[in-house]
Coordinates of C-alpha atoms and ligand atoms in Angstrom, one line a residue:
M1 CA 18.5 -9.7 12.3
A2 CA 17.1 -10.8 8.4
V3 CA 14.5 -12.5 8.7
D4 CA 15.0 -16.2 7.6
R5 CA 12.5 -16.3 5.2
L6 CA 11.7 -19.2 3.2
L7 CA 10.8 -18.0 -0.5
P8 CA 9.7 -21.4 -3.7
T9 CA 12.4 -20.4 -6.1
E10 CA 16.7 -20.0 -5.9
E11 CA 14.5 -16.7 -8.1
S12 CA 13.5 -15.3 -5.2
V13 CA 16.0 -15.8 -3.2
D14 CA 17.6 -14.0 -6.1
L15 CA 15.6 -11.6 -5.5
L16 CA 15.6 -11.0 -1.8
A17 CA 19.6 -10.8 -2.2
L18 CA 19.7 -8.2 -4.8
V19 CA 16.0 -6.2 -3.3
R20 CA 18.0 -5.9 0.8
D21 CA 20.6 -4.2 -1.5
L22 CA 18.6 -1.3 -2.5
C23 CA 17.4 -1.5 0.7
E24 CA 20.2 -1.1 2.6
H25 CA 22.9 1.5 0.1
E26 CA 19.2 3.5 -1.3
L27 CA 17.4 3.5 1.1
A28 CA 17.4 2.9 4.4
P29 CA 19.5 5.6 4.4
Y30 CA 17.4 8.1 3.3
A31 CA 13.7 7.8 4.8
A32 CA 14.8 9.7 8.4
Q33 CA 15.9 12.9 6.4
A34 CA 13.3 12.2 3.2
E35 CA 10.4 11.6 6.1
E36 CA 11.4 14.8 8.3
S37 CA 11.0 17.5 5.8
E38 CA 8.1 15.9 3.7
T39 CA 10.3 15.3 0.6
F40 CA 8.0 13.1 -1.7
P41 CA 11.4 10.4 -3.0
R42 CA 10.2 10.0 -6.7
D43 CA 13.5 9.2 -6.9
A44 CA 13.4 6.1 -5.1
F45 CA 10.5 4.9 -7.7
R46 CA 12.9 5.7 -10.2
T47 CA 16.2 3.4 -8.2
L48 CA 13.2 0.6 -8.2
G49 CA 11.4 0.6 -11.5
K50 CA 15.0 0.3 -13.7
A51 CA 15.6 -2.6 -10.9
G52 CA 12.4 -4.5 -12.5
L53 CA 10.6 -3.8 -8.8
L54 CA 7.4 -2.2 -9.3
G55 CA 5.8 -4.4 -11.5
L56 CA 7.3 -8.2 -9.4
P57 CA 2.9 -9.6 -10.0
Y58 CA 2.7 -8.6 -13.4
P59 CA 3.3 -10.9 -16.4
E60 CA 7.5 -11.1 -17.5
Q61 CA 5.1 -10.0 -21.2
Y62 CA 4.3 -6.7 -19.8
G63 CA 7.5 -5.9 -18.4
G64 CA 7.1 -7.4 -15.0
A65 CA 8.6 -10.2 -13.7
E66 CA 5.6 -13.1 -12.8
Q67 CA 6.4 -13.7 -9.3
P68 CA 3.7 -14.9 -6.6
Y69 CA 1.5 -13.1 -4.4
E70 CA 3.9 -14.8 -1.5
V71 CA 7.3 -13.5 -2.8
Y72 CA 6.0 -10.0 -4.4
L73 CA 5.0 -9.3 -0.2
Q74 CA 8.1 -9.9 1.4
M75 CA 9.5 -7.9 -0.8
L76 CA 7.4 -5.3 0.0
E77 CA 8.2 -6.0 3.3
E78 CA 11.7 -5.9 3.3
I79 CA 11.2 -2.5 1.0
A80 CA 8.4 -1.0 4.5
A81 CA 11.1 -2.3 7.1
A82 CA 13.7 0.1 5.3
W83 CA 11.3 3.1 4.1
M84 CA 6.8 3.0 4.5
S85 CA 6.2 5.1 2.3
V86 CA 8.2 3.8 -0.6
G87 CA 6.9 0.8 0.6
V88 CA 3.3 1.9 0.5
G89 CA 4.4 3.8 -2.8
V90 CA 5.1 0.0 -4.5
S91 CA 1.5 -2.0 -2.9
V92 CA 0.0 1.9 -3.6
H93 CA 1.8 1.9 -7.1
T94 CA 0.5 -1.8 -8.1
M95 CA -3.1 -1.6 -7.3
T96 CA -3.3 1.1 -10.5
S97 CA -1.8 -1.7 -12.7
Y98 CA -4.0 -3.3 -11.4
A99 CA -6.8 -2.2 -13.3
V100 CA -5.3 -2.2 -16.6
A101 CA -3.5 -6.0 -15.8
T102 CA -6.9 -8.0 -15.0
L103 CA -9.4 -6.3 -17.0
G104 CA -7.8 -4.1 -19.4
T105 CA -8.5 -5.1 -23.6
E106 CA -5.0 -6.2 -25.2
E107 CA -5.0 -3.2 -27.1
Q108 CA -5.0 -1.6 -22.7
R109 CA -2.5 -3.9 -22.1
A110 CA 0.2 -3.1 -25.1
R111 CA 0.1 0.2 -24.4
L112 CA 0.1 0.9 -20.7
L113 CA 1.5 -2.1 -19.2
P114 CA 5.2 -1.5 -20.2
D115 CA 5.5 1.9 -18.3
M116 CA 3.6 0.9 -15.9
V117 CA 4.6 -2.0 -14.1
G118 CA 8.3 -1.9 -16.2
G119 CA 8.8 1.4 -14.8
E120 CA 9.0 4.0 -15.9
L121 CA 5.5 5.6 -14.8
L122 CA 4.1 6.6 -11.6
G123 CA 0.4 5.6 -10.3
A124 CA -2.1 6.8 -7.8
Y125 CA -5.7 5.4 -6.9
A126 CA -8.1 8.5 -7.2
L127 CA -10.8 6.8 -5.2
S128 CA -11.7 8.2 -2.1
E129 CA -13.5 11.3 -2.5
P130 CA -13.9 14.1 0.4
Q131 CA -18.2 12.8 1.1
A132 CA -17.2 9.2 0.3
G133 CA -14.1 7.7 2.4
S134 CA -15.9 4.0 3.3
D135 CA -19.1 4.1 1.8
I136 CA -17.7 4.0 -2.3
S137 CA -20.4 4.2 -3.2
G138 CA -21.6 7.3 -2.4
L139 CA -18.9 8.6 -4.9
T140 CA -20.8 11.6 -7.4
T141 CA -17.1 12.7 -10.3
K142 CA -19.0 11.7 -13.1
A143 CA -17.8 10.8 -16.5
V144 CA -20.1 11.6 -19.4
R145 CA -19.8 10.7 -22.5
D146 CA -18.9 12.6 -25.5
G147 CA -18.1 11.0 -28.3
D148 CA -15.2 9.4 -28.8
E149 CA -14.3 10.6 -25.0
Y150 CA -15.6 10.6 -21.5
V151 CA -15.4 14.2 -20.5
L152 CA -14.4 14.0 -16.1
S153 CA -15.5 16.6 -12.6
G154 CA -14.9 16.3 -9.6
T155 CA -12.6 16.3 -7.1
K156 CA -10.9 13.0 -5.7
A157 CA -9.3 13.1 -1.4
W158 CA -6.5 11.1 0.6
I159 CA -4.8 11.0 -3.4
S160 CA -1.3 9.2 -2.6
H161 CA 1.2 9.9 -4.9
G162 CA -1.2 13.5 -5.6
S163 CA 0.6 15.9 -8.1
H164 CA 3.7 13.5 -8.1
A165 CA 1.9 10.8 -10.0
D166 CA 2.2 10.4 -14.0
F167 CA -1.7 8.6 -14.6
Y168 CA -4.7 8.4 -12.5
T169 CA -7.1 5.6 -12.6
T170 CA -9.7 7.1 -11.8
F171 CA -13.3 6.0 -10.2
A172 CA -16.2 7.5 -11.8
R173 CA -19.9 8.1 -12.3
T174 CA -20.8 6.7 -15.2
S175 CA -24.8 6.7 -13.8
D176 CA -27.3 7.2 -11.1
D177 CA -27.7 2.8 -11.1
P178 CA -26.4 1.8 -7.6
K179 CA -24.7 -1.9 -8.9
R180 CA -23.1 -0.6 -11.9
G181 CA -23.1 3.3 -12.2
I182 CA -19.4 3.5 -11.2
S183 CA -16.9 2.5 -14.1
A184 CA -12.2 3.3 -14.0
F185 CA -10.1 5.0 -16.8
H186 CA -6.8 5.9 -17.3
V187 CA -5.7 9.2 -17.3
P188 CA -3.0 10.6 -17.4
A189 CA -1.2 13.0 -15.4
S190 CA -0.3 15.4 -18.5
S191 CA -4.6 15.4 -18.8
P192 CA -5.8 19.2 -19.1
G193 CA -8.3 20.1 -16.5
L194 CA -6.3 18.0 -13.9
S195 CA -5.4 20.2 -10.9
F196 CA -3.7 19.6 -7.4
G197 CA -4.6 20.4 -3.2
A198 CA -1.6 20.9 -1.3
P199 CA -0.4 17.9 0.3
E200 CA -2.4 17.6 3.5
R201 CA 0.1 18.1 6.9
K202 CA -0.1 14.1 8.1
M203 CA 1.0 12.6 11.9
G204 CA 3.1 10.6 9.8
L205 CA 4.2 9.0 5.9
T206 CA 5.2 12.2 5.3
G207 CA 7.1 11.4 2.6
S208 CA 3.8 10.1 1.1
T209 CA 3.1 12.8 -0.4
T210 CA -1.1 12.7 0.3
T211 CA -3.6 15.6 -2.0
L212 CA -7.1 16.2 -3.4
V213 CA -7.2 16.0 -7.3
N214 CA -9.5 18.4 -9.4
Y215 CA -11.0 17.0 -12.4
D216 CA -12.4 20.4 -14.5
Q217 CA -13.6 19.5 -17.3
V218 CA -11.4 15.7 -18.1
R219 CA -10.8 14.6 -20.8
V220 CA -9.7 11.0 -21.9
P221 CA -9.9 8.4 -24.6
R222 CA -13.0 5.9 -24.7
S223 CA -10.0 3.1 -24.9
N224 CA -8.6 4.7 -21.9
R225 CA -11.8 3.3 -20.0
I226 CA -11.6 -0.2 -18.1
G227 CA -13.3 -3.2 -18.4
D228 CA -17.3 -1.6 -19.3
E229 CA -19.2 0.8 -18.3
G230 CA -19.8 0.5 -14.5
D231 CA -17.5 -2.6 -13.7
G232 CA -16.0 0.6 -11.9
M233 CA -17.1 -0.5 -8.8
R234 CA -15.7 -4.4 -8.9
I235 CA -13.0 -3.7 -10.1
A236 CA -12.0 -1.5 -7.3
L237 CA -12.9 -4.1 -4.1
S238 CA -11.1 -6.9 -6.4
A239 CA -8.3 -4.5 -6.7
L240 CA -8.6 -3.9 -3.0
D241 CA -7.8 -7.1 -1.7
S242 CA -5.0 -7.6 -3.6
G243 CA -4.1 -3.9 -2.3
R244 CA -5.0 -5.3 1.3
L245 CA -1.9 -8.2 1.4
G246 CA 0.3 -4.9 0.8
I247 CA -1.1 -2.9 3.1
A248 CA -0.2 -6.3 5.5
A249 CA 3.0 -6.7 4.4
C250 CA 4.0 -3.4 5.2
A251 CA 2.5 -2.6 8.4
T252 CA 4.5 -6.5 8.4
G253 CA 7.6 -4.5 7.5
L254 CA 7.4 -1.1 9.4
A255 CA 6.7 -3.7 12.6
Q256 CA 9.8 -6.1 11.7
A257 CA 12.1 -3.2 11.5
A258 CA 10.3 -1.4 14.6
L259 CA 11.8 -4.6 16.6
E260 CA 14.6 -4.4 15.9
V261 CA 15.4 -0.9 17.1
A262 CA 13.8 -2.2 20.2
A263 CA 15.7 -4.9 20.4
S264 CA 19.2 -4.3 19.9
Y265 CA 18.5 -0.7 22.7
A266 CA 17.7 -3.4 25.5
L267 CA 21.1 -5.3 24.6
E268 CA 23.5 -1.6 24.8
R269 CA 20.4 0.2 27.0
Q270 CA 22.2 0.0 30.6
Q271 CA 20.3 0.5 34.5
F272 CA 20.3 -1.5 36.7
G273 CA 23.7 -2.7 36.5
H274 CA 22.6 -4.3 33.6
P275 CA 21.8 -4.6 30.5
I276 CA 17.7 -4.2 30.0
A277 CA 17.4 -6.6 28.5
D278 CA 17.5 -8.5 31.4
F279 CA 15.3 -7.0 32.3
Q280 CA 12.1 -10.0 32.2
G281 CA 10.0 -7.5 32.3
V282 CA 12.0 -6.3 29.3
Q283 CA 12.5 -9.6 27.8
F284 CA 8.2 -10.4 27.6
L285 CA 7.7 -7.6 25.9
L286 CA 9.9 -8.4 22.6
A287 CA 8.7 -11.7 23.2
D288 CA 5.1 -10.4 22.8
M289 CA 6.0 -8.1 19.4
A290 CA 8.2 -10.7 17.9
A291 CA 4.4 -13.0 18.3
A292 CA 3.4 -9.9 16.9
V293 CA 5.3 -9.5 14.1
E294 CA 5.4 -13.7 13.0
S295 CA 1.9 -13.8 13.2
A296 CA 0.7 -10.7 10.9
R297 CA 4.0 -12.6 8.3
S298 CA 2.1 -15.8 8.6
T299 CA -1.2 -14.3 8.1
Y300 CA -0.4 -12.5 5.0
L301 CA 1.9 -14.7 3.6
Q302 CA -1.3 -17.4 3.8
A303 CA -3.4 -14.8 2.0
A304 CA -0.9 -14.4 -0.3
R305 CA -1.3 -17.9 -0.8
R306 CA -4.4 -18.9 -0.7
R307 CA -4.1 -16.1 -4.5
D308 CA -1.5 -17.8 -5.5
L309 CA -4.0 -21.3 -6.2
G310 CA -6.4 -19.2 -7.5
R311 CA -8.8 -19.3 -5.1
P312 CA -11.0 -17.1 -2.8
F313 CA -9.5 -14.3 0.1
T314 CA -11.4 -11.4 0.2
Q315 CA -12.0 -12.6 3.7
Q316 CA -8.4 -13.7 3.8
A317 CA -7.2 -10.5 2.5
A318 CA -9.4 -8.2 4.6
I319 CA -7.8 -10.3 8.2
A320 CA -4.3 -9.9 7.0
K321 CA -4.7 -6.3 6.5
L322 CA -6.7 -5.6 10.2
V323 CA -4.6 -8.5 11.7
C324 CA -0.3 -6.9 9.8
T325 CA -1.9 -3.4 11.1
D326 CA -3.4 -3.6 14.2
A327 CA 0.4 -6.2 14.5
A328 CA 2.0 -2.9 13.8
M329 CA 0.4 -0.4 16.6
K330 CA 1.2 -2.6 19.1
V331 CA 4.9 -3.6 18.3
T332 CA 5.7 0.0 17.3
T333 CA 4.2 1.3 20.6
D334 CA 6.3 -0.6 22.3
A335 CA 9.0 -1.0 20.5
V336 CA 8.3 3.5 22.2
Q337 CA 8.6 1.9 25.1
V338 CA 11.7 0.1 25.2
L339 CA 13.4 2.9 24.5
G340 CA 11.4 5.0 27.2
G341 CA 12.4 9.0 26.9
Y342 CA 14.2 8.5 24.1
G343 CA 11.9 6.3 22.0
Y344 CA 9.4 9.7 22.8
T345 CA 11.9 11.7 20.5
R346 CA 13.4 11.7 16.8
E347 CA 17.1 10.9 18.0
F348 CA 15.7 7.4 17.3
P349 CA 13.2 5.3 14.6
A350 CA 10.8 4.4 17.4
E351 CA 8.3 7.4 16.7
R352 CA 8.1 8.1 13.2
Y353 CA 7.6 4.0 12.5
M354 CA 4.6 4.7 15.5
R355 CA 3.3 7.7 14.3
E356 CA 2.8 5.6 10.6
A357 CA 1.6 2.6 11.5
K358 CA -1.8 4.8 12.7
V359 CA -2.8 5.2 8.7
T360 CA -2.1 1.6 8.1
Q361 CA -5.4 1.3 10.6
I362 CA -7.1 3.7 8.2
F363 CA -6.7 3.4 4.8
E364 CA -8.1 1.4 2.1
G365 CA -9.8 0.2 4.4
T366 CA -10.8 1.5 7.9
N367 CA -10.1 -1.8 10.4
Q368 CA -13.9 -1.4 10.8
I369 CA -14.4 -2.0 7.6
Q370 CA -12.6 -5.0 7.0
R371 CA -15.0 -6.4 10.2
L372 CA -17.5 -5.8 8.1
V373 CA -15.8 -7.7 5.3
I374 CA -15.1 -10.2 6.9
S375 CA -18.0 -11.2 8.8
R376 CA -20.2 -10.7 5.8
D377 CA -17.7 -13.7 4.1
L378 CA -18.9 -15.8 6.9
L379 CA -21.6 -15.5 7.5
R380 CA -22.0 -16.3 3.9
S381 CA -19.9 -19.2 4.1
V382 CA -21.8 -20.6 7.0
S383 CA -25.5 -19.5 5.5
Ligands
FAD401 C1 -2.0 9.0 4.2 C2 -3.5 8.7 3.4 C3 -3.5 7.8 2.3 C4 -4.4 7.5 1.1 N1 -4.9 7.2 -0.2 C5 -5.5 7.0 -1.0 C6 -5.6 6.6 -2.1 O1 -4.2 7.0 -1.9 N2 -7.0 6.8 -2.9 C7 -7.6 7.2 -2.5 O2 -9.1 6.2 -3.3 N3 -7.9 6.7 -0.2 C8 -7.0 6.7 -0.1 N4 -6.7 6.9 1.6 C9 -8.7 8.0 1.6 C10 -9.2 6.0 2.5 O3 -9.1 5.2 1.9 C11 -10.7 6.5 3.3 O4 -9.9 7.7 4.6 C12 -10.5 5.9 4.2 O5 -11.3 4.3 3.9 C13 -11.3 5.9 5.0 O6 -12.0 6.8 5.3 P1 -12.6 8.0 5.2 O7 -11.2 9.5 5.5 O8 -14.0 9.5 4.4 O9 -13.3 8.5 6.9 P2 -15.0 7.5 7.1 O10 -15.4 6.6 5.8 O11 -16.0 9.1 7.3 O12 -15.1 7.0 8.7 C14 -14.9 7.8 9.6 C15 -14.5 6.8 10.8 O13 -16.5 6.4 10.2 C16 -16.5 4.3 11.3 N5 -16.9 3.9 9.4 C17 -17.8 4.1 9.1 N6 -19.4 3.8 8.2 C18 -18.6 2.0 9.2 C19 -19.5 0.8 9.4 N7 -20.7 1.0 8.4 N8 -18.8 0.5 10.6 C20 -18.4 1.4 11.1 N9 -17.5 2.2 11.5 C21 -17.1 2.7 10.4 C22 -14.7 4.7 9.3 O14 -13.9 3.2 10.3 C23 -14.2 5.5 10.3 O15 -13.5 4.7 11.9 C24 -5.7 7.4 2.1 C25 -6.2 7.7 3.0 C26 -5.4 9.0 4.0 C27 -5.7 8.7 5.7

């Protein structure tokens, strides 16, 4: 059952048709096998790049599709419904291009953006560290100025696309200043001194490789610093506002996929001489799942529309991340319930969806951190 989307332009309606066709033929058929064998879907990203889907919200001038967030997120939702690791990957990649697109110099945009948003290069976002997760002000990776270069040393943790990405948008300490001590850098994967840990052995999202990234005296030219020295925290937090909307859309797509599996199964599975969909207990479960998916979608769309209008959206992005990812956890768990014993097996995708949902409550700021963001913004606005 395709989602009946309200899209703002004919162009976005055509884009949806393209995305759906690609999801049906190029993504969905390969998802279960690649997740089972923990294979990184590099080819899927190439296919999306060629179709122009790795730079949807960025300017046409640099090879992007210049779509409003309202449209980009709905395309992302479709991709995540077909294959969550790829949806999350597109969201992460979009976030990696954010620093150059919004704060890069004209020279950096011309040099770096076309390959980033045109899909030639796949990005990774290197912010977290072993000792600095929720509290990124504790990060210790250093960038020391040496003539016309910076020398980066330290270790990043949990980096999605680690060892597969073509570049690492890296946040490193250029001074001990608690507020303005962090700067952002574009680090090509080919840089000498860059190495990777073994892939983390995860509960879900197993196609999306997650590794440590080690920087051993990695040299980057000064022209690869994005923004001024000390702008890093501001860049990281504003990239995360947009990134969280991406995760919200992916979580909604995952919940939608789980709802579809559960509803189809309920119509087919017979017990007591009836399809289980005839029982009100199951109908109400499905109704609650549908209500959760629809309200999740409305929440991220509301935040996206604020972003598209240039209004502040930090609080709404945090609300969307919280609401959509909690919905994904609940809906995927209920999908397993509707499928009964089969839901608990790998014959059906419901258990995989449930495992994939869990991480959406953790990355890009745990849902406890979203509550901090929401309450801080709320209390500031009433004081
Ligand atoms: C699969 C995966 C992919 C990831 N991809 C990336 C990536 O590409 N790039 C990147 O930079 N990072 C990435 N991350 C890291 C992710 O963003 C962090 O795991 C997350 O921010 C939480 O940090 P932590 O794991 O260190 O948990 P901690 O910060 O140690 O938190 C542990 C627990 O304490 C709670 N907590 C902490 N502080 C507070 C507080 N003040 N109030 C209330 N509760 C609190 C948290 O909510 C959590 O429940 C990824 C993580 C995973 C699992």
